[in-house]
Coordinates of C-alpha atoms in Angstrom, one line a residue:
Chain A
M11 CA 4.0 78.2 142.2
T12 CA 6.1 81.1 141.4
H13 CA 7.0 82.1 138.1
A14 CA 10.9 81.6 139.1
S15 CA 10.1 77.9 139.0
R16 CA 7.6 77.7 136.2
H17 CA 10.6 79.4 133.9
L18 CA 13.2 77.2 135.7
L19 CA 11.2 74.1 135.1
L20 CA 10.4 75.6 131.2
L21 CA 13.5 75.1 130.6
G22 CA 14.5 72.1 132.8
P23 CA 14.6 69.5 130.0
L24 CA 17.2 71.9 128.4
M25 CA 19.5 71.3 131.1
G26 CA 18.9 68.0 131.6
L27 CA 20.4 67.6 128.5
L28 CA 23.2 69.8 129.4
T29 CA 23.5 68.1 132.7
L30 CA 24.3 65.0 130.5
A31 CA 25.7 65.4 127.5
Y32 CA 28.8 68.1 129.1
L33 CA 28.7 67.9 132.6
V34 CA 28.9 64.5 133.3
P35 CA 31.3 63.4 131.0
F36 CA 33.4 67.2 132.3
L37 CA 33.9 65.3 135.5
G38 CA 34.9 61.7 134.2
V39 CA 37.2 64.1 132.3
L40 CA 38.0 65.8 135.3
R41 CA 38.4 62.2 137.7
W42 CA 41.0 61.0 134.6
S43 CA 43.0 64.0 134.8
V44 CA 43.7 63.6 138.9
T45 CA 43.6 59.3 138.9
L46 CA 45.6 58.3 135.8
P47 CA 48.0 56.7 135.8
E48 CA 48.4 56.9 139.1
P49 CA 46.4 59.4 141.6
G50 CA 47.7 62.1 142.4
L51 CA 47.9 66.0 140.9
G52 CA 50.7 65.0 139.1
Q53 CA 50.1 65.4 135.7
Y54 CA 49.1 68.2 135.9
G55 CA 52.5 69.4 137.5
R56 CA 53.6 68.5 133.8
A57 CA 51.6 70.1 131.9
L58 CA 52.7 73.0 133.7
T59 CA 56.7 72.0 133.5
D60 CA 56.9 70.0 130.6
P61 CA 59.0 73.0 127.7
L62 CA 56.9 71.0 124.5
I63 CA 53.4 71.3 126.8
R64 CA 53.8 75.0 128.0
S65 CA 55.1 76.6 124.8
I66 CA 52.1 74.5 122.7
L67 CA 49.7 76.1 125.8
W68 CA 51.3 79.6 124.8
R69 CA 51.8 79.6 121.2
T70 CA 47.7 78.7 121.5
F71 CA 46.7 81.9 123.6
R72 CA 49.4 84.3 121.5
I73 CA 47.6 82.7 118.4
C74 CA 44.1 83.5 120.2
A75 CA 45.1 86.8 121.5
I76 CA 46.2 87.3 118.0
V77 CA 43.2 86.0 115.8
T78 CA 40.6 87.2 118.8
V79 CA 42.1 91.1 117.6
I80 CA 41.9 90.7 114.0
S81 CA 39.3 89.2 114.1
V82 CA 36.9 91.3 116.0
T83 CA 38.7 94.3 114.8
A84 CA 37.9 93.8 111.1
A85 CA 34.2 92.2 112.5
Y86 CA 33.8 96.0 113.8
V87 CA 34.3 97.5 110.6
L88 CA 32.0 95.1 109.2
A89 CA 29.0 95.4 111.5
L90 CA 29.4 99.2 111.3
I91 CA 28.0 99.1 107.8
W92 CA 26.2 97.0 108.0
V93 CA 23.9 98.6 110.6
R94 CA 24.4 102.0 109.8
A95 CA 25.0 101.0 105.7
A96 CA 22.3 102.1 103.0
P97 CA 19.7 98.4 102.5
G98 CA 21.3 97.6 99.4
L99 CA 24.6 97.5 100.6
R100 CA 23.4 96.1 103.7
L101 CA 21.7 93.6 102.0
L102 CA 25.2 92.6 100.0
F103 CA 26.6 92.5 103.6
E104 CA 24.8 90.1 105.4
L105 CA 25.5 87.8 102.4
F106 CA 29.1 88.4 103.2
I107 CA 28.2 87.3 106.5
L108 CA 26.4 84.8 106.5
I109 CA 27.6 82.6 103.5
P110 CA 31.2 81.8 105.5
F111 CA 28.3 80.0 107.9
W112 CA 26.8 77.5 105.6
I113 CA 30.2 76.3 104.4
S114 CA 32.3 73.2 106.3
V115 CA 34.9 73.8 108.3
L116 CA 37.4 71.8 107.0
T117 CA 36.0 72.7 103.3
R118 CA 37.4 76.2 104.1
A119 CA 40.2 74.7 105.9
F120 CA 41.1 73.2 102.7
G121 CA 39.7 76.5 100.4
W122 CA 42.3 78.9 102.6
L123 CA 45.2 75.6 101.7
A124 CA 44.5 75.4 98.3
L125 CA 44.9 79.3 97.5
L126 CA 47.9 80.1 100.4
S127 CA 50.2 76.8 99.4
T128 CA 52.9 77.2 98.0
R129 CA 52.2 75.4 94.9
G130 CA 48.3 77.8 95.4
L131 CA 46.8 80.2 93.4
I132 CA 48.4 82.8 95.4
N133 CA 52.2 81.8 94.8
T134 CA 51.4 80.8 91.2
W135 CA 50.1 84.4 90.2
A136 CA 51.9 86.3 92.1
Q137 CA 55.7 84.3 90.3
S138 CA 53.6 84.2 86.9
L139 CA 53.1 87.9 87.1
G140 CA 56.3 88.3 88.7
I141 CA 55.8 90.5 91.5
L142 CA 57.6 87.1 93.8
S143 CA 60.5 85.0 92.3
E144 CA 60.5 81.8 95.3
P145 CA 56.9 80.9 96.2
L146 CA 56.1 82.8 99.6
T147 CA 55.2 80.1 103.0
M148 CA 51.8 81.4 104.0
V149 CA 50.4 77.6 105.4
R150 CA 52.0 74.8 107.3
N151 CA 52.9 77.4 109.9
E152 CA 51.6 80.5 112.2
F153 CA 50.4 82.9 109.2
G154 CA 48.0 79.9 107.6
V155 CA 46.6 79.1 110.9
I156 CA 45.8 82.8 111.7
V157 CA 44.2 83.3 108.5
G158 CA 41.6 80.4 108.5
M159 CA 41.0 81.4 112.4
V160 CA 40.2 84.4 111.5
H161 CA 38.1 84.0 108.4
F162 CA 35.5 81.7 110.5
L163 CA 35.8 83.5 113.7
V164 CA 34.7 87.4 111.7
P165 CA 30.7 86.1 111.7
F166 CA 30.5 85.5 114.9
A167 CA 31.6 88.3 116.2
V168 CA 29.6 90.6 113.5
F169 CA 26.6 89.9 115.8
P170 CA 27.1 90.8 118.8
L171 CA 28.8 93.8 117.8
A172 CA 25.3 94.8 115.7
T173 CA 23.7 94.0 118.4
S174 CA 25.5 96.8 120.8
M175 CA 25.5 99.7 117.6
R176 CA 21.2 98.4 116.8
N177 CA 20.4 99.1 120.6
L178 CA 22.3 102.4 121.0
D179 CA 20.3 105.4 120.9
E180 CA 21.2 107.9 117.8
R181 CA 19.4 110.8 119.6
V182 CA 23.7 110.5 121.3
L183 CA 24.7 110.4 118.7
M184 CA 22.5 113.2 117.5
A185 CA 23.3 115.6 120.8
A186 CA 26.8 115.2 119.7
R187 CA 26.2 116.2 116.6
G188 CA 24.8 119.2 117.7
M189 CA 27.5 120.3 119.7
G190 CA 29.9 120.5 117.2
A191 CA 31.7 117.5 117.6
S192 CA 33.4 115.9 114.8
R193 CA 32.6 112.5 113.3
T194 CA 36.4 111.7 114.5
R195 CA 35.7 112.6 118.0
I196 CA 32.0 110.8 118.1
F197 CA 33.4 107.6 116.8
W198 CA 36.2 107.6 119.3
Q199 CA 34.5 109.1 122.0
I200 CA 30.6 107.7 122.4
F201 CA 29.9 105.2 119.6
L202 CA 33.2 102.9 120.5
P203 CA 32.9 103.3 124.4
M204 CA 29.0 102.6 124.0
T205 CA 29.8 100.3 121.3
R206 CA 31.9 98.7 124.4
T207 CA 30.2 95.6 125.5
G208 CA 29.5 94.7 121.6
V209 CA 33.3 94.7 121.9
L210 CA 34.1 92.9 124.9
G211 CA 31.4 89.9 124.4
A212 CA 32.8 89.3 121.1
A213 CA 36.1 89.2 121.5
L214 CA 35.2 86.7 124.7
L215 CA 33.3 84.5 122.1
V216 CA 35.3 84.3 119.1
F217 CA 38.6 83.9 122.0
V218 CA 36.6 81.4 123.8
F219 CA 35.8 79.3 120.3
A220 CA 39.8 79.8 118.6
L221 CA 41.3 78.6 122.3
G222 CA 39.4 75.4 121.1
F223 CA 39.9 74.8 117.5
F224 CA 41.6 71.9 116.4
V225 CA 40.0 71.2 111.9
T226 CA 41.8 74.7 110.8
P227 CA 45.3 74.5 112.5
A228 CA 45.0 71.2 112.2
I229 CA 45.2 71.8 108.5
L230 CA 46.8 74.6 107.5
G231 CA 48.8 74.7 110.8
G232 CA 50.0 70.9 109.0
G233 CA 51.4 70.0 112.3
R234 CA 53.7 72.6 112.9
S235 CA 52.1 74.8 114.0
V236 CA 50.3 72.4 117.1
M237 CA 47.7 74.0 119.3
A238 CA 46.3 73.3 122.5
A239 CA 43.0 71.6 121.2
E240 CA 45.0 69.2 118.6
L241 CA 47.7 67.9 122.0
I242 CA 45.1 66.7 123.7
F243 CA 43.2 65.2 120.3
L244 CA 47.3 63.4 120.0
R245 CA 47.8 63.0 123.6
I246 CA 44.4 60.6 124.3
F247 CA 44.2 58.9 120.6
Q248 CA 47.5 58.6 119.6
S249 CA 49.9 58.2 122.7
P250 CA 47.4 57.1 125.4
D251 CA 48.1 59.2 127.8
W252 CA 45.2 59.8 129.0
G253 CA 45.7 61.6 132.3
L254 CA 47.6 64.1 130.8
G255 CA 45.5 64.7 128.5
A256 CA 42.5 65.2 130.7
A257 CA 44.3 67.4 132.8
I258 CA 45.3 69.9 129.4
S259 CA 41.7 70.0 128.8
V260 CA 40.7 71.7 132.4
I261 CA 43.9 73.7 132.5
M262 CA 41.5 75.0 129.2
M263 CA 37.8 75.0 131.0
V264 CA 39.7 76.5 134.2
T265 CA 40.7 79.5 131.4
V266 CA 37.7 80.0 130.3
G267 CA 36.0 80.0 133.3
I268 CA 37.9 82.4 134.4
L269 CA 37.8 84.7 131.2
M270 CA 34.2 83.8 131.2
A271 CA 33.4 85.7 135.1
L272 CA 36.0 88.1 134.3
L273 CA 33.9 90.1 131.1
L274 CA 30.4 89.5 132.7
R275 CA 32.2 91.8 135.7
L276 CA 33.5 94.1 133.8
T277 CA 30.0 94.6 131.7
G278 CA 28.4 94.0 134.7
G279 CA 29.9 97.2 136.3
T280 CA 29.4 99.7 133.4
R281 CA 25.8 98.3 132.7
Q282 CA 23.5 101.2 131.7
Chain B
M28 CA 26.8 134.9 127.8
T29 CA 26.1 135.2 123.8
Q30 CA 24.0 137.7 122.6
A31 CA 20.2 136.3 122.1
A32 CA 19.7 135.5 118.7
E33 CA 17.0 135.9 115.7
I34 CA 15.5 133.1 113.6
E35 CA 13.5 134.2 110.7
A36 CA 11.9 131.1 108.8
R37 CA 11.1 132.0 104.8
G38 CA 8.0 129.4 103.3
I39 CA 9.7 126.4 104.5
G40 CA 8.6 123.6 102.9
K41 CA 9.3 119.8 104.0
M42 CA 8.9 116.1 102.0
F43 CA 8.9 113.6 103.5
G44 CA 8.1 111.5 99.5
N45 CA 5.6 112.4 98.8
F46 CA 4.2 113.4 102.4
A47 CA 4.4 116.8 103.1
A48 CA 5.8 117.4 106.8
L49 CA 5.6 121.6 106.5
S50 CA 4.2 123.8 103.6
D51 CA 5.4 127.4 103.6
V52 CA 6.1 128.3 107.5
S53 CA 6.9 132.0 107.5
F54 CA 7.7 133.6 110.9
T55 CA 10.1 135.1 112.7
I56 CA 11.7 134.4 116.5
G57 CA 12.6 137.0 118.0
R58 CA 15.6 137.3 120.1
G59 CA 15.4 136.3 123.7
E60 CA 11.6 134.7 123.9
F61 CA 10.3 131.7 124.5
L62 CA 8.2 130.5 121.8
T63 CA 7.0 126.5 121.9
L64 CA 6.4 124.6 118.9
L65 CA 2.5 123.3 119.8
G66 CA 0.2 120.3 117.9
P67 CA -0.6 116.8 117.7
S68 CA 2.0 114.4 116.6
G69 CA 2.7 114.3 113.1
S70 CA 1.7 117.7 113.1
G71 CA 5.0 118.7 112.0
K72 CA 6.8 120.6 115.3
T73 CA 9.6 118.1 115.7
T74 CA 10.1 117.9 111.9
F75 CA 10.4 122.0 112.6
L76 CA 12.8 121.8 115.4
T77 CA 15.3 118.9 113.7
L78 CA 15.0 121.5 110.4
L79 CA 16.2 124.3 113.3
A80 CA 19.0 122.7 114.9
G81 CA 20.5 121.5 110.8
F82 CA 19.7 117.9 111.3
E83 CA 17.6 117.6 107.8
A84 CA 17.2 120.6 105.5
P85 CA 14.0 121.4 104.2
T86 CA 13.1 121.1 100.9
S87 CA 12.3 125.1 99.7
G88 CA 12.5 128.0 102.1
Q89 CA 14.9 130.0 103.8
L90 CA 16.2 129.7 107.4
L91 CA 17.7 132.7 108.6
L92 CA 20.2 133.6 111.8
D93 CA 20.3 137.0 112.8
G94 CA 19.8 137.7 109.0
R95 CA 22.5 135.6 107.7
D96 CA 21.3 132.8 105.5
L97 CA 21.2 129.4 107.9
T98 CA 20.2 126.9 105.6
A99 CA 22.8 125.0 104.5
T100 CA 24.7 125.5 107.6
P101 CA 25.4 121.7 109.1
P102 CA 24.6 121.5 113.0
E103 CA 27.6 120.9 113.9
T104 CA 28.6 124.8 113.3
R105 CA 25.3 126.4 114.3
G106 CA 26.0 126.6 117.9
F107 CA 22.5 126.0 119.1
G108 CA 21.7 124.2 122.0
M109 CA 19.2 121.3 122.2
V110 CA 17.6 118.6 124.3
F111 CA 16.4 115.6 123.5
Q112 CA 13.3 113.8 124.1
G113 CA 14.8 111.0 125.9
Y114 CA 18.2 113.8 127.0
A115 CA 20.3 111.8 124.7
L116 CA 23.4 111.5 128.1
F117 CA 26.7 110.4 126.4
P118 CA 25.5 107.0 129.3
H119 CA 29.4 106.2 129.3
M120 CA 30.3 109.8 130.9
T121 CA 29.7 111.7 134.8
A122 CA 27.2 114.3 135.2
E123 CA 30.5 116.9 134.9
E124 CA 31.9 115.2 131.6
N125 CA 29.0 115.3 130.1
I126 CA 28.2 118.9 130.8
A127 CA 31.8 119.1 130.0
F128 CA 32.0 117.5 126.8
P129 CA 30.4 120.2 124.1
L130 CA 33.1 122.5 126.5
K131 CA 36.2 119.8 125.5
V132 CA 34.7 120.2 121.4
Q133 CA 35.5 124.1 121.4
R134 CA 38.3 123.4 122.5
R135 CA 38.5 125.4 126.1
S136 CA 41.4 125.4 128.4
A137 CA 41.5 123.2 131.5
A138 CA 40.5 125.6 133.7
D139 CA 38.1 127.8 131.7
I140 CA 35.9 123.7 131.8
R141 CA 36.4 123.7 135.6
A142 CA 35.0 126.6 135.8
R143 CA 32.0 126.5 133.9
V144 CA 30.6 122.7 135.0
A145 CA 31.1 123.8 138.1
A146 CA 28.7 127.2 137.4
M147 CA 26.5 125.0 135.9
I148 CA 26.2 122.6 138.6
E149 CA 25.3 124.9 140.7
L150 CA 23.0 126.6 138.2
M151 CA 20.6 123.0 137.6
G152 CA 21.5 122.3 142.1
L153 CA 23.1 119.3 140.8
G154 CA 25.3 119.6 143.7
G155 CA 26.9 116.3 144.6
H156 CA 25.5 114.2 142.1
G157 CA 28.2 115.5 139.2
H158 CA 30.3 112.0 139.2
K159 CA 27.7 109.6 138.8
R160 CA 26.6 108.4 135.4
P161 CA 23.0 109.1 134.0
S162 CA 22.3 105.9 135.1
G163 CA 22.4 107.1 138.6
L164 CA 20.7 109.5 138.4
S165 CA 17.0 110.2 138.5
G166 CA 14.5 111.2 136.0
G167 CA 15.0 114.8 137.1
Q168 CA 18.8 115.3 137.0
Q169 CA 19.2 113.5 134.5
Q170 CA 16.4 116.2 132.9
R171 CA 19.1 118.9 135.2
V172 CA 22.5 117.5 132.9
A173 CA 20.6 117.4 129.7
L174 CA 19.5 121.3 129.9
A175 CA 23.3 121.8 131.3
R176 CA 25.3 120.2 128.6
A177 CA 22.7 122.0 126.7
L178 CA 23.2 125.2 128.4
A179 CA 27.5 125.2 129.4
Y180 CA 28.7 126.8 126.0
E181 CA 25.9 129.2 126.2
P182 CA 24.3 129.0 123.0
P183 CA 22.1 131.8 121.4
V184 CA 19.3 129.6 121.0
L185 CA 18.0 126.1 123.0
L186 CA 16.1 123.7 121.5
L187 CA 13.8 121.6 123.3
D188 CA 11.8 118.6 122.3
E189 CA 9.6 117.7 124.5
P190 CA 12.2 117.6 127.0
F191 CA 9.4 116.3 130.5
S192 CA 7.1 113.9 128.2
A193 CA 9.3 111.0 129.9
L194 CA 8.5 112.7 133.8
D195 CA 5.7 112.3 136.5
K196 CA 3.7 115.1 136.7
N197 CA 5.1 116.8 139.7
L198 CA 8.4 116.7 138.8
R199 CA 7.0 118.6 135.1
G200 CA 5.4 120.7 137.3
Q201 CA 9.1 121.6 138.8
M202 CA 10.4 121.5 136.1
Q203 CA 8.6 124.1 133.1
D204 CA 8.7 126.2 136.9
E205 CA 13.0 125.7 136.3
V206 CA 13.0 126.0 132.6
R207 CA 10.7 129.6 132.9
R208 CA 13.6 130.5 135.9
L209 CA 16.5 130.0 133.2
H210 CA 15.2 131.8 130.3
R211 CA 14.7 134.3 132.7
E212 CA 17.9 134.4 133.6
L213 CA 19.4 133.5 130.8
G214 CA 17.8 135.4 128.0
T215 CA 18.6 132.8 125.5
T216 CA 15.5 132.4 122.8
F217 CA 14.1 129.2 123.9
V218 CA 12.2 126.8 121.2
F219 CA 10.3 124.1 122.5
V220 CA 8.5 121.3 121.2
T221 CA 5.8 120.3 123.1
H222 CA 2.3 118.1 122.3
D223 CA 0.9 119.1 125.9
Q224 CA -1.5 122.7 125.2
S225 CA -1.4 123.5 129.4
E226 CA 2.2 123.5 128.7
A227 CA 2.5 125.2 125.8
L228 CA 0.1 128.2 127.6
A229 CA 2.6 128.3 130.8
L230 CA 5.4 128.3 130.0
S231 CA 5.9 130.1 126.5
S232 CA 5.9 134.2 125.4
R233 CA 4.0 132.9 122.1
V234 CA 3.2 129.6 121.1
A235 CA 3.0 128.2 117.8
I236 CA 0.3 126.3 116.9
F237 CA 1.2 123.0 113.7
E238 CA -1.6 121.2 112.3
K239 CA -1.2 118.9 109.0
G240 CA 2.7 120.5 108.2
R241 CA 0.5 124.1 107.7
L242 CA 1.4 127.3 110.5
Q243 CA -2.0 127.8 112.4
Q244 CA -1.5 130.4 114.6
I245 CA 1.3 132.1 116.5
A246 CA 0.7 134.3 118.9
P247 CA 0.8 135.2 122.7
P248 CA -1.2 132.5 125.0
R249 CA -4.2 133.8 125.8
E250 CA -4.6 135.2 122.3
V251 CA -4.3 131.5 120.9
Y252 CA -6.8 130.9 123.5
D253 CA -9.4 133.3 124.1
A254 CA -9.5 134.4 120.9
P255 CA -7.9 130.9 118.2
A256 CA -7.3 132.0 114.1
N257 CA -9.9 129.0 113.4
R258 CA -11.7 125.9 114.6
F259 CA -8.9 123.2 115.3
V260 CA -6.9 126.4 116.8
A261 CA -10.1 126.8 119.2
E262 CA -10.7 122.7 119.1
F263 CA -7.4 122.0 120.7
L264 CA -6.4 123.8 123.2
G265 CA -9.3 122.7 125.2
D266 CA -12.8 121.7 125.4
I267 CA -14.9 124.0 123.3
N268 CA -18.4 124.9 123.2
I269 CA -20.1 125.6 119.5
L270 CA -22.8 127.1 118.9
P271 CA -24.2 127.9 116.4
V272 CA -26.5 130.9 115.8
D273 CA -28.8 132.0 113.6
L274 CA -30.0 135.6 111.7
Q275 CA -33.5 136.2 112.6
A276 CA -35.0 139.6 111.8
G277 CA -31.3 140.7 112.2
R278 CA -31.2 139.6 115.9
P279 CA -28.5 136.7 116.3
Q280 CA -30.8 133.5 117.9
V281 CA -29.0 130.2 118.7
E282 CA -31.5 127.6 119.4
G283 CA -34.7 130.0 118.6
R284 CA -34.5 131.8 121.7
A285 CA -32.4 135.6 121.6
V286 CA -29.3 136.0 122.6
A287 CA -26.7 139.5 122.5
I288 CA -23.8 138.7 121.3
V289 CA -20.4 141.7 121.7
T290 CA -18.1 139.8 119.8
P291 CA -17.7 140.9 116.3
G292 CA -18.0 137.9 113.5
T293 CA -20.7 136.0 112.1
G294 CA -19.8 132.6 112.6
P295 CA -20.9 130.1 115.2
L296 CA -20.2 131.2 118.7
A297 CA -17.4 129.8 120.4
L298 CA -17.2 129.8 124.7
R299 CA -14.7 127.9 126.4
P300 CA -16.1 125.6 129.5
E301 CA -15.3 128.1 132.1
Y302 CA -17.0 130.9 130.6
M303 CA -20.4 129.7 131.0
G304 CA -22.6 129.4 134.3
L305 CA -25.3 127.3 135.5
A306 CA -28.7 128.0 137.0
T307 CA -32.0 126.2 138.8
S308 CA -33.9 128.1 137.1
E309 CA -35.0 131.1 134.0
P310 CA -32.8 133.6 134.2
V311 CA -34.5 136.9 134.3
T312 CA -32.1 138.3 132.1
G313 CA -29.1 137.2 130.2
N314 CA -28.2 134.7 127.7
A315 CA -29.2 131.2 128.4
L316 CA -30.3 128.1 127.0
P317 CA -32.6 125.2 129.0
A318 CA -31.1 121.8 128.8
H319 CA -30.7 118.3 130.7
L320 CA -27.9 117.7 133.0
D321 CA -26.6 114.3 132.1
D322 CA -23.7 113.7 134.1
L323 CA -21.3 115.4 137.0
T324 CA -17.8 115.1 137.1
Y325 CA -16.3 116.4 141.0
Q326 CA -12.4 117.0 140.4
G327 CA -12.0 119.0 143.4
A328 CA -11.8 122.8 143.0
E329 CA -13.5 122.4 139.9
T330 CA -16.9 120.1 138.9
R331 CA -17.1 119.7 135.0
L332 CA -20.6 118.9 134.3
A333 CA -22.1 117.8 130.5
L334 CA -25.4 119.7 129.6
T335 CA -27.7 118.6 126.3
T336 CA -29.5 121.7 125.2
R337 CA -32.9 120.9 124.7
G338 CA -32.3 121.6 120.6
G339 CA -29.3 118.5 120.8
L340 CA -26.1 120.5 121.1
S341 CA -23.8 118.8 123.7
L342 CA -22.4 121.3 126.6
I343 CA -19.6 121.0 128.2
L344 CA -18.9 123.8 132.0
R345 CA -16.5 123.5 134.5
L346 CA -17.1 125.4 137.3
P347 CA -15.7 126.0 140.4
T348 CA -17.2 123.0 142.9
A349 CA -18.5 125.6 145.8
D350 CA -20.7 127.1 143.1
V351 CA -22.2 124.1 142.0
P352 CA -25.7 123.7 144.2
Q353 CA -25.4 120.7 146.0
S354 CA -29.2 119.0 144.9
L355 CA -28.1 119.1 140.9
T356 CA -28.3 115.0 140.0
P357 CA -27.6 113.7 136.7
G358 CA -31.1 114.4 135.1
S359 CA -31.5 117.7 136.4
E360 CA -33.3 120.4 134.0
V361 CA -30.6 123.5 133.9
W362 CA -30.0 126.4 132.6
A363 CA -27.2 127.2 131.0
T364 CA -25.7 130.8 130.7
W365 CA -23.1 133.1 129.4
D366 CA -21.9 136.6 129.7
S367 CA -22.8 138.3 126.1
A368 CA -19.5 139.7 126.3
R369 CA -17.7 136.2 126.5
G370 CA -16.8 133.9 123.7
F371 CA -15.2 134.5 120.1
R372 CA -17.4 134.0 117.0
L373 CA -14.9 131.3 115.0

C-alpha cells in the first residue's frame, strides 16, 4: 500500500461522516431548489430578481465586508501584540482572545443588547452624565449587527494571523533594520507583505463565517437588518417556500466556493 | 567606494542573565582587513558579531569606529552591511527589489538605484535572475543576492554570519572564492563568523579564535595553525599529536627515547599530523618512536593513519598516499618520525 493511500484510509471515517452530514443534505437542498414547487430554475430567477431578496443579499455582503475589514484589522493588532509582547502582557492578551470562545453566541448577543439598547447601560450612563440628551440607536440596526459580529469573529481571525507572524523569520526584520529602514517602513514594506497569506486566510475565514451568521443579526438586528441566513430560515420555517429558501442557500454556497478558490489561487501564487 | 573602516573593541563583555557570553574582549580590526571570528558554538563569536552590528548592546566595554564611540549607535544608523545565516532575503521581493531596498531607504535617485542594482547584478554574476523571487533561486544564487544587497550601499564594514553553512561542499568552495574576490576588489573591511576551521584559514587575513566568551588568539592563519597560543587553539584547528617531554640530565626524552627539539619552550611537544612521517624500521638518525599501526584510512590523495606508541600515546599521521608503503596493514609495527624543527611547545 502506498503512503498516500494509507493516509486516505486514516481520513476515511472523517470523510464518510462529512459526506453523510454535509454532502447528502446539501444535495437534497440542491434538489429542492430545482424541483419545488415545480421543476426548473424559476426559484433562482426569483432569488436574483426579487428586489426584497436582492436587497437582503446585498446587505449581507455589505455587512460581511465591513465586519471582515474591522475584524481583521483589530485581530492584526491583537495578534501583533500577542506574538511580540512581553510574556506577562502576552498572557493577558491570550485571555482576551480566548475568553470569548467560552461564552455562547446567544449570551454574547444578549450582552450587547443590554449594553447598546436605548435603555441600555451606555445610553443611560451617557445621559445621566449629560453627554447625550437623546438616546443613541445602537441596536435593531446595522450598527448593532456589526458590533456583535465583529466581537464574535475577531478571535477567529487572530489565529491565522498569529501563525503567519510567528512563522516569519526574525532575521529578515533585522536585515531591514541593519540597512537603516525605519520601523514604519519595515512594517509596511516587509512585515505586512510577509504576513499577507495570514491576512487573506483570516479575511476569508471571517467573511465565510459571517455570511452564515444567524443568531447575532436576528437578535441585534431586531428583524430590521435581516441577513441571508435569517431570510433562508424565514422562507423554510415560516412561509413554506422551500424551493426559494433552497435556491438562496445554493447561491450562498456557490459564492463561498468561488471565494475559497480565489483565495487558494492568491496564496498559492505567492507561496514562499 | 566608501573608505573601509577600522573597528576597535575595548574590554567588551556581554552577560545574558548570569551567563557571560563574552568577557573582556579587546582587539582592533584593521582597515580593509578580512577578519574571521572562529570558535565552537556557544563560544561568543556570533554574540560579538551581533554587538558589532548593533542588534545587542554590550554589558561592558566600548566599540569604536575610526576612533568614534559606536557603542550606543543603533544598527539602523551604523550603516554596516550584513549577510545573515539563511540569507534573510525579503521573500516577497524580486532579487533586484531586494538589492534596491537599502538604496531606497537611503532615498537615492531612481536613476542611481537602477545603475547600482545593475552593477551589483553584474558584479555577482546574477544576470538573468534579477526578476526572480528568492524562492525561484538556488541556494548559491540567494547567497549572491544577499551579498549584493549588503554591498549595494557601499558599507564601510561587511559582517557575515556563517553565510555558507547551508551550501553543499562544492558550492561552498565557489562562494569562498567569490567572497575573497569581492574583498580584494572592494577593499571593504570584512568580519566573517564561522565554526569551520578550514574556511577560516582559507579566507582571512587574520583569525580571531573564541572559546567560552574569551578571545584565545588573534593572528594570521599560518600563525594560529603553526604557533597556537594554547592547547584549545591547537586542538580546535585540527588533529594534533601531543608528546609529553621529560628532561633526563638536561636532555629531552619522549617515552624514554632521547629526542632533539629545537623549538623553544618547556611544555609538551605538539605536532600536526602532516608534519610526522612513517618508517618501517628504526631510522638511523632523527626523532622516532616505535608504534603499532591501529588503522589506516585511504582518503584519496592522503592516507590517515592511527598509531599507538609503545608507551600508550595515540598518534594521528596524515601522509601523501604515494608515501605509504603498499605492504602496510593494520597490526604492522612501525616507527613514527618527525623533523626536530617541526612542532611547537604547548
